[in-house]
Amino acid sequence: MVERETAAPGIGEGPAKAISVSLPEGTVLALREVAGRRGISALIATAVEEHLRNQATASYLAEYENEHGDLTGSEMQAAAGVWARAEQRENQWRAAG
């Protein structure tokens, strides 16, 4: 029998896990006002996932530029287009559900 390695879930993947987070009261009040029907947990999860993805992307780009040199203007423009299309698809996916 072959054992399968199970990879840890990526950002935004896997079952939800409850954690305790302390926030200033004013922040909690503002969250409740804007969270809507998706709720505070969904809003915070979305914000944290975006932050983590941005950090991972920045780290990858720094590593790439360290190995290959700075991106050219046309490379940055092409990357911005890819990023915008990916965000548009993700926003459509999130709006659906």
PDB file of C-alpha atoms in Angstrom:
ATOM      1  CA  MET A   1       0.000   0.000   0.000  1.00  0.00           C
ATOM      2  CA  VAL A   2       1.389   3.394  -0.998  1.00  0.00           C
ATOM      3  CA  GLU A   3       1.125   6.167   1.546  1.00  0.00           C
ATOM      4  CA  ARG A   4       0.118   9.550   0.202  1.00  0.00           C
ATOM      5  CA  GLU A   5       1.674  12.686   1.528  1.00  0.00           C
ATOM      6  CA  THR A   6      -0.933  15.223   2.444  1.00  0.00           C
ATOM      7  CA  ALA A   7       0.049  18.809   1.864  1.00  0.00           C
ATOM      8  CA  ALA A   8      -1.072  21.465   4.271  1.00  0.00           C
ATOM      9  CA  PRO A   9      -3.949  23.550   2.901  1.00  0.00           C
ATOM     10  CA  GLY A  10      -2.969  26.726   1.087  1.00  0.00           C
ATOM     11  CA  ILE A  11      -4.209  30.223   1.836  1.00  0.00           C
ATOM     12  CA  GLY A  12      -8.022  30.180   1.766  1.00  0.00           C
ATOM     13  CA  GLU A  13      -8.225  26.372   1.644  1.00  0.00           C
ATOM     14  CA  GLY A  14      -9.279  23.745   4.158  1.00  0.00           C
ATOM     15  CA  PRO A  15     -11.961  23.618   6.816  1.00  0.00           C
ATOM     16  CA  ALA A  16     -12.621  26.684   8.937  1.00  0.00           C
ATOM     17  CA  LYS A  17     -10.915  26.751  12.325  1.00  0.00           C
ATOM     18  CA  ALA A  18     -12.137  28.893  15.192  1.00  0.00           C
ATOM     19  CA  ILE A  19      -9.530  31.162  16.766  1.00  0.00           C
ATOM     20  CA  SER A  20      -9.751  33.980  19.260  1.00  0.00           C
ATOM     21  CA  VAL A  21      -8.796  37.463  18.100  1.00  0.00           C
ATOM     22  CA  SER A  22      -8.926  40.588  20.224  1.00  0.00           C
ATOM     23  CA  LEU A  23      -9.775  43.840  18.461  1.00  0.00           C
ATOM     24  CA  PRO A  24     -10.464  47.345  19.710  1.00  0.00           C
ATOM     25  CA  GLU A  25     -14.145  47.951  20.429  1.00  0.00           C
ATOM     26  CA  GLY A  26     -14.433  50.612  17.731  1.00  0.00           C
ATOM     27  CA  THR A  27     -13.039  48.200  15.158  1.00  0.00           C
ATOM     28  CA  VAL A  28     -15.569  45.553  16.162  1.00  0.00           C
ATOM     29  CA  LEU A  29     -18.434  48.043  15.874  1.00  0.00           C
ATOM     30  CA  ALA A  30     -17.247  49.087  12.404  1.00  0.00           C
ATOM     31  CA  LEU A  31     -16.876  45.442  11.346  1.00  0.00           C
ATOM     32  CA  ARG A  32     -20.428  44.666  12.415  1.00  0.00           C
ATOM     33  CA  GLU A  33     -21.698  47.593  10.346  1.00  0.00           C
ATOM     34  CA  VAL A  34     -19.929  46.563   7.142  1.00  0.00           C
ATOM     35  CA  ALA A  35     -19.882  42.755   7.441  1.00  0.00           C
ATOM     36  CA  GLY A  36     -23.362  42.262   6.051  1.00  0.00           C
ATOM     37  CA  ARG A  37     -24.843  38.833   5.631  1.00  0.00           C
ATOM     38  CA  ARG A  38     -21.474  37.128   5.138  1.00  0.00           C
ATOM     39  CA  GLY A  39     -20.541  38.011   8.704  1.00  0.00           C
ATOM     40  CA  ILE A  40     -17.446  39.192  10.486  1.00  0.00           C
ATOM     41  CA  SER A  41     -15.575  35.902  10.117  1.00  0.00           C
ATOM     42  CA  ALA A  42     -15.891  35.945   6.333  1.00  0.00           C
ATOM     43  CA  LEU A  43     -14.833  39.588   6.142  1.00  0.00           C
ATOM     44  CA  ILE A  44     -11.783  39.025   8.327  1.00  0.00           C
ATOM     45  CA  ALA A  45     -10.854  35.808   6.497  1.00  0.00           C
ATOM     46  CA  THR A  46     -10.979  37.645   3.164  1.00  0.00           C
ATOM     47  CA  ALA A  47      -8.834  40.512   4.460  1.00  0.00           C
ATOM     48  CA  VAL A  48      -6.251  38.200   6.044  1.00  0.00           C
ATOM     49  CA  GLU A  49      -6.069  35.996   2.933  1.00  0.00           C
ATOM     50  CA  GLU A  50      -5.499  39.066   0.752  1.00  0.00           C
ATOM     51  CA  HIS A  51      -2.771  40.293   3.095  1.00  0.00           C
ATOM     52  CA  LEU A  52      -1.024  36.904   3.120  1.00  0.00           C
ATOM     53  CA  ARG A  53      -1.228  36.582  -0.679  1.00  0.00           C
ATOM     54  CA  ASN A  54       0.217  40.073  -1.078  1.00  0.00           C
ATOM     55  CA  GLN A  55       3.087  39.213   1.265  1.00  0.00           C
ATOM     56  CA  ALA A  56       3.768  35.961  -0.614  1.00  0.00           C
ATOM     57  CA  THR A  57       3.728  37.799  -3.937  1.00  0.00           C
ATOM     58  CA  ALA A  58       6.091  40.499  -2.661  1.00  0.00           C
ATOM     59  CA  SER A  59       8.439  37.831  -1.321  1.00  0.00           C
ATOM     60  CA  TYR A  60       8.366  35.944  -4.632  1.00  0.00           C
ATOM     61  CA  LEU A  61       9.029  39.123  -6.629  1.00  0.00           C
ATOM     62  CA  ALA A  62      11.941  40.089  -4.363  1.00  0.00           C
ATOM     63  CA  GLU A  63      13.428  36.614  -4.769  1.00  0.00           C
ATOM     64  CA  TYR A  64      12.916  36.731  -8.547  1.00  0.00           C
ATOM     65  CA  GLU A  65      14.530  40.161  -8.866  1.00  0.00           C
ATOM     66  CA  ASN A  66      17.407  39.079  -6.635  1.00  0.00           C
ATOM     67  CA  GLU A  67      18.118  36.189  -9.018  1.00  0.00           C
ATOM     68  CA  HIS A  68      17.264  37.835 -12.361  1.00  0.00           C
ATOM     69  CA  GLY A  69      17.533  41.594 -11.842  1.00  0.00           C
ATOM     70  CA  ASP A  70      14.857  44.243 -11.691  1.00  0.00           C
ATOM     71  CA  LEU A  71      11.701  43.808 -13.724  1.00  0.00           C
ATOM     72  CA  THR A  72      11.451  46.028 -16.769  1.00  0.00           C
ATOM     73  CA  GLY A  73       8.572  48.433 -17.254  1.00  0.00           C
ATOM     74  CA  SER A  74       6.957  46.152 -19.834  1.00  0.00           C
ATOM     75  CA  GLU A  75       7.323  43.132 -17.536  1.00  0.00           C
ATOM     76  CA  MET A  76       5.668  45.047 -14.690  1.00  0.00           C
ATOM     77  CA  GLN A  77       2.871  46.156 -17.016  1.00  0.00           C
ATOM     78  CA  ALA A  78       2.294  42.564 -18.173  1.00  0.00           C
ATOM     79  CA  ALA A  79       2.312  41.325 -14.566  1.00  0.00           C
ATOM     80  CA  ALA A  80      -0.181  44.033 -13.564  1.00  0.00           C
ATOM     81  CA  GLY A  81      -2.520  42.835 -16.316  1.00  0.00           C
ATOM     82  CA  VAL A  82      -2.287  39.232 -15.144  1.00  0.00           C
ATOM     83  CA  TRP A  83      -2.883  40.369 -11.538  1.00  0.00           C
ATOM     84  CA  ALA A  84      -5.926  42.462 -12.514  1.00  0.00           C
ATOM     85  CA  ARG A  85      -7.490  39.553 -14.424  1.00  0.00           C
ATOM     86  CA  ALA A  86      -6.872  37.192 -11.501  1.00  0.00           C
ATOM     87  CA  GLU A  87      -8.459  39.632  -9.056  1.00  0.00           C
ATOM     88  CA  GLN A  88     -11.446  40.062 -11.366  1.00  0.00           C
ATOM     89  CA  ARG A  89     -11.974  36.282 -11.512  1.00  0.00           C
ATOM     90  CA  GLU A  90     -11.619  35.987  -7.746  1.00  0.00           C
ATOM     91  CA  ASN A  91     -14.109  38.814  -7.177  1.00  0.00           C
ATOM     92  CA  GLN A  92     -16.611  37.118  -9.511  1.00  0.00           C
ATOM     93  CA  TRP A  93     -16.107  33.844  -7.653  1.00  0.00           C
ATOM     94  CA  ARG A  94     -16.607  35.507  -4.264  1.00  0.00           C
ATOM     95  CA  ALA A  95     -19.693  37.391  -5.454  1.00  0.00           C
ATOM     96  CA  ALA A  96     -21.232  34.098  -6.626  1.00  0.00           C
ATOM     97  CA  GLY A  97     -20.983  32.666  -3.310  1.00  0.00           C
TER      98      GLY A  97
END
